[in-house]
PDB file of C-alpha atoms in Angstrom:
ATOM      1  CA  MET A  12       5.060  23.369 -92.605  1.00 68.00           C
ATOM      2  CA  GLY A  13       6.729  20.253 -90.667  1.00 82.00           C
ATOM      3  CA  VAL A  14       4.438  18.904 -87.987  1.00 90.00           C
ATOM      4  CA  LEU A  15       4.776  15.686 -86.201  1.00 93.00           C
ATOM      5  CA  SER A  16       1.577  13.168 -86.715  1.00 94.00           C
ATOM      6  CA  GLU A  17       0.330  10.228 -84.625  1.00 96.00           C
ATOM      7  CA  ILE A  18      -0.552   7.214 -86.263  1.00 95.00           C
ATOM      8  CA  ARG A  19      -1.515   3.850 -85.570  1.00 96.00           C
ATOM      9  CA  THR A  20      -1.670   0.923 -87.513  1.00 95.00           C
ATOM     10  CA  LEU A  21      -0.515  -3.038 -87.704  1.00 96.00           C
ATOM     11  CA  ILE A  22       2.668  -3.713 -89.097  1.00 95.00           C
ATOM     12  CA  ARG A  23       3.683  -7.012 -90.522  1.00 95.00           C
ATOM     13  CA  LEU A  24       7.422  -7.531 -89.868  1.00 94.00           C
ATOM     14  CA  LEU A  25       8.934 -10.814 -91.792  1.00 92.00           C
ATOM     15  CA  PRO A  26      10.512 -13.735 -90.564  1.00 89.00           C
ATOM     16  CA  ARG A  27      13.939 -12.621 -92.414  1.00 90.00           C
ATOM     17  CA  GLY A  28      13.906  -9.853 -89.851  1.00 85.00           C
ATOM     18  CA  PHE A  29      13.444 -11.721 -86.311  1.00 87.00           C
ATOM     19  CA  ASP A  30      17.314 -11.696 -85.743  1.00 91.00           C
ATOM     20  CA  LYS A  31      16.862  -8.387 -84.920  1.00 93.00           C
ATOM     21  CA  SER A  32      15.311  -6.514 -81.846  1.00 93.00           C
ATOM     22  CA  LEU A  33      11.758  -5.782 -82.464  1.00 92.00           C
ATOM     23  CA  GLU A  34      12.182  -2.268 -82.492  1.00 94.00           C
ATOM     24  CA  ASP A  35      14.858  -1.910 -84.757  1.00 94.00           C
ATOM     25  CA  GLN A  36      12.675  -4.081 -87.327  1.00 95.00           C
ATOM     26  CA  LEU A  37       9.104  -1.737 -86.482  1.00 95.00           C
ATOM     27  CA  THR A  38      11.586   1.308 -87.063  1.00 95.00           C
ATOM     28  CA  ASP A  39      12.770  -0.244 -90.033  1.00 94.00           C
ATOM     29  CA  GLU A  40       9.657  -1.255 -91.601  1.00 95.00           C
ATOM     30  CA  ILE A  41       7.516   2.010 -90.612  1.00 95.00           C
ATOM     31  CA  ASN A  42      10.226   3.668 -92.471  1.00 94.00           C
ATOM     32  CA  ARG A  43      10.148   1.641 -95.578  1.00 94.00           C
ATOM     33  CA  LYS A  44       6.711   1.516 -95.507  1.00 94.00           C
ATOM     34  CA  LEU A  45       5.761   4.976 -95.256  1.00 94.00           C
ATOM     35  CA  ALA A  46       8.811   7.213 -95.480  1.00 92.00           C
ATOM     36  CA  ASN A  47       8.560   9.570 -98.814  1.00 90.00           C
ATOM     37  CA  LYS A  48       4.638   8.550 -99.242  1.00 92.00           C
ATOM     38  CA  VAL A  49       1.652  10.665 -99.389  1.00 92.00           C
ATOM     39  CA  MET A  50      -0.882   9.876 -96.968  1.00 92.00           C
ATOM     40  CA  ILE A  51      -4.031  11.346 -97.393  1.00 91.00           C
ATOM     41  CA  ASN A  52      -5.215  13.892 -94.731  1.00 89.00           C
ATOM     42  CA  VAL A  53      -2.091  13.680 -93.087  1.00 91.00           C
ATOM     43  CA  GLY A  54       0.746  14.857 -95.502  1.00 89.00           C
ATOM     44  CA  LEU A  55       4.305  13.615 -97.153  1.00 91.00           C
ATOM     45  CA  CYS A  56       5.850  11.288 -94.696  1.00 92.00           C
ATOM     46  CA  LEU A  57       9.005  12.230 -94.124  1.00 91.00           C
ATOM     47  CA  SER A  58      10.645  10.144 -91.307  1.00 92.00           C
ATOM     48  CA  LEU A  59       9.767   7.805 -87.921  1.00 95.00           C
ATOM     49  CA  HIS A  60      10.643  10.336 -85.346  1.00 95.00           C
ATOM     50  CA  ASP A  61       9.529   8.239 -82.186  1.00 95.00           C
ATOM     51  CA  ILE A  62       7.494   4.901 -81.367  1.00 96.00           C
ATOM     52  CA  LEU A  63       4.896   5.677 -78.904  1.00 97.00           C
ATOM     53  CA  GLU A  64       3.431   2.227 -78.136  1.00 97.00           C
ATOM     54  CA  VAL A  65       4.404  -1.398 -79.409  1.00 96.00           C
ATOM     55  CA  GLY A  66       0.731  -3.321 -78.917  1.00 95.00           C
ATOM     56  CA  GLU A  67       0.360  -7.144 -79.259  1.00 94.00           C
ATOM     57  CA  SER A  68       1.691  -9.197 -82.184  1.00 92.00           C
ATOM     58  CA  PHE A  69      -0.513 -11.531 -84.104  1.00 92.00           C
ATOM     59  CA  LEU A  70       0.487 -14.943 -86.142  1.00 92.00           C
ATOM     60  CA  PHE A  71      -2.281 -15.600 -89.038  1.00 91.00           C
ATOM     61  CA  PRO A  72      -2.543 -19.118 -90.104  1.00 92.00           C
ATOM     62  CA  GLY A  73      -0.657 -19.608 -93.873  1.00 91.00           C
ATOM     63  CA  ASP A  74       1.467 -16.667 -92.553  1.00 89.00           C
ATOM     64  CA  GLY A  75       4.832 -16.752 -91.492  1.00 87.00           C
ATOM     65  CA  ALA A  76       5.000 -13.380 -90.811  1.00 92.00           C
ATOM     66  CA  SER A  77       4.300 -11.297 -87.265  1.00 93.00           C
ATOM     67  CA  HIS A  78       1.370  -8.656 -87.451  1.00 95.00           C
ATOM     68  CA  THR A  79       2.171  -6.072 -84.454  1.00 95.00           C
ATOM     69  CA  LYS A  80       0.121  -3.035 -83.530  1.00 96.00           C
ATOM     70  CA  VAL A  81       1.892   0.081 -83.037  1.00 97.00           C
ATOM     71  CA  ARG A  82       1.252   3.468 -82.284  1.00 97.00           C
ATOM     72  CA  PHE A  83       4.172   5.944 -83.451  1.00 97.00           C
ATOM     73  CA  ARG A  84       4.989   9.826 -84.672  1.00 96.00           C
ATOM     74  CA  MET A  85       5.818  10.550 -87.913  1.00 95.00           C
ATOM     75  CA  LEU A  86       7.202  14.061 -89.599  1.00 94.00           C
ATOM     76  CA  VAL A  87       5.291  14.671 -92.071  1.00 93.00           C
ATOM     77  CA  PHE A  88       5.297  17.846 -94.767  1.00 89.00           C
ATOM     78  CA  ARG A  89       1.954  19.583 -94.711  1.00 85.00           C
ATOM     79  CA  PRO A  90       2.034  23.233 -95.904  1.00 79.00           C
ATOM     80  CA  GLN A  91      -1.216  25.226 -94.740  1.00 79.00           C
ATOM     81  CA  MET A  92      -3.847  26.130 -97.461  1.00 80.00           C
ATOM     82  CA  GLU A  93      -2.872  29.171 -99.367  1.00 80.00           C
ATOM     83  CA  GLU A  94       1.154  29.044 -98.024  1.00 77.00           C
ATOM     84  CA  VAL A  95       3.398  30.162-100.356  1.00 78.00           C
ATOM     85  CA  LEU A  96       7.111  28.473-100.273  1.00 76.00           C
ATOM     86  CA  THR A  97      10.026  30.340-101.514  1.00 79.00           C
ATOM     87  CA  GLY A  98      12.815  28.949-102.658  1.00 77.00           C
ATOM     88  CA  LYS A  99      15.385  28.002-105.612  1.00 80.00           C
ATOM     89  CA  ILE A 100      15.783  25.664-107.766  1.00 78.00           C
ATOM     90  CA  LYS A 101      19.124  23.674-107.732  1.00 80.00           C
ATOM     91  CA  SER A 102      18.617  21.780-110.938  1.00 82.00           C
ATOM     92  CA  CYS A 103      16.036  20.314-113.352  1.00 83.00           C
ATOM     93  CA  SER A 104      15.406  17.442-115.823  1.00 83.00           C
ATOM     94  CA  LYS A 105      13.124  15.652-117.295  1.00 78.00           C
ATOM     95  CA  GLU A 106      12.178  13.381-114.152  1.00 77.00           C
ATOM     96  CA  GLU A 107      12.693  16.084-111.514  1.00 77.00           C
ATOM     97  CA  PHE A 108      13.626  19.237-110.219  1.00 74.00           C
ATOM     98  CA  MET A 109      15.842  20.040-107.230  1.00 74.00           C
ATOM     99  CA  SER A 110      15.350  22.816-104.861  1.00 74.00           C
ATOM    100  CA  ALA A 111      16.373  25.261-101.859  1.00 73.00           C
ATOM    101  CA  TRP A 112      13.525  25.751 -99.787  1.00 69.00           C
ATOM    102  CA  SER A 113      13.894  29.092 -97.606  1.00 64.00           C
ATOM    103  CA  SER A 114      11.448  29.945 -94.344  1.00 55.00           C
TER     104      SER A 114
END
């Protein structure tokens, strides 16, 4: 159900965050960019687990942001094929439903 997936990507860091440490900036930006999003062939990304490697940073002409290569592990919700999840519905509305899953 929940697995750690290793991901490599290029993260764009805006100048407004240059006052924070590089790791704090990367953590914030990775969670902002990927948390609660579905990645094809990966699953539903929940949150950053840890940063494994920070590569070189690049500046491109006409863009004040720093672009940093990073390798990290993300906690991902990825149910197996034909896996049955059981739970109780806590609340329901037109926009969403809340449930409590049991294992």
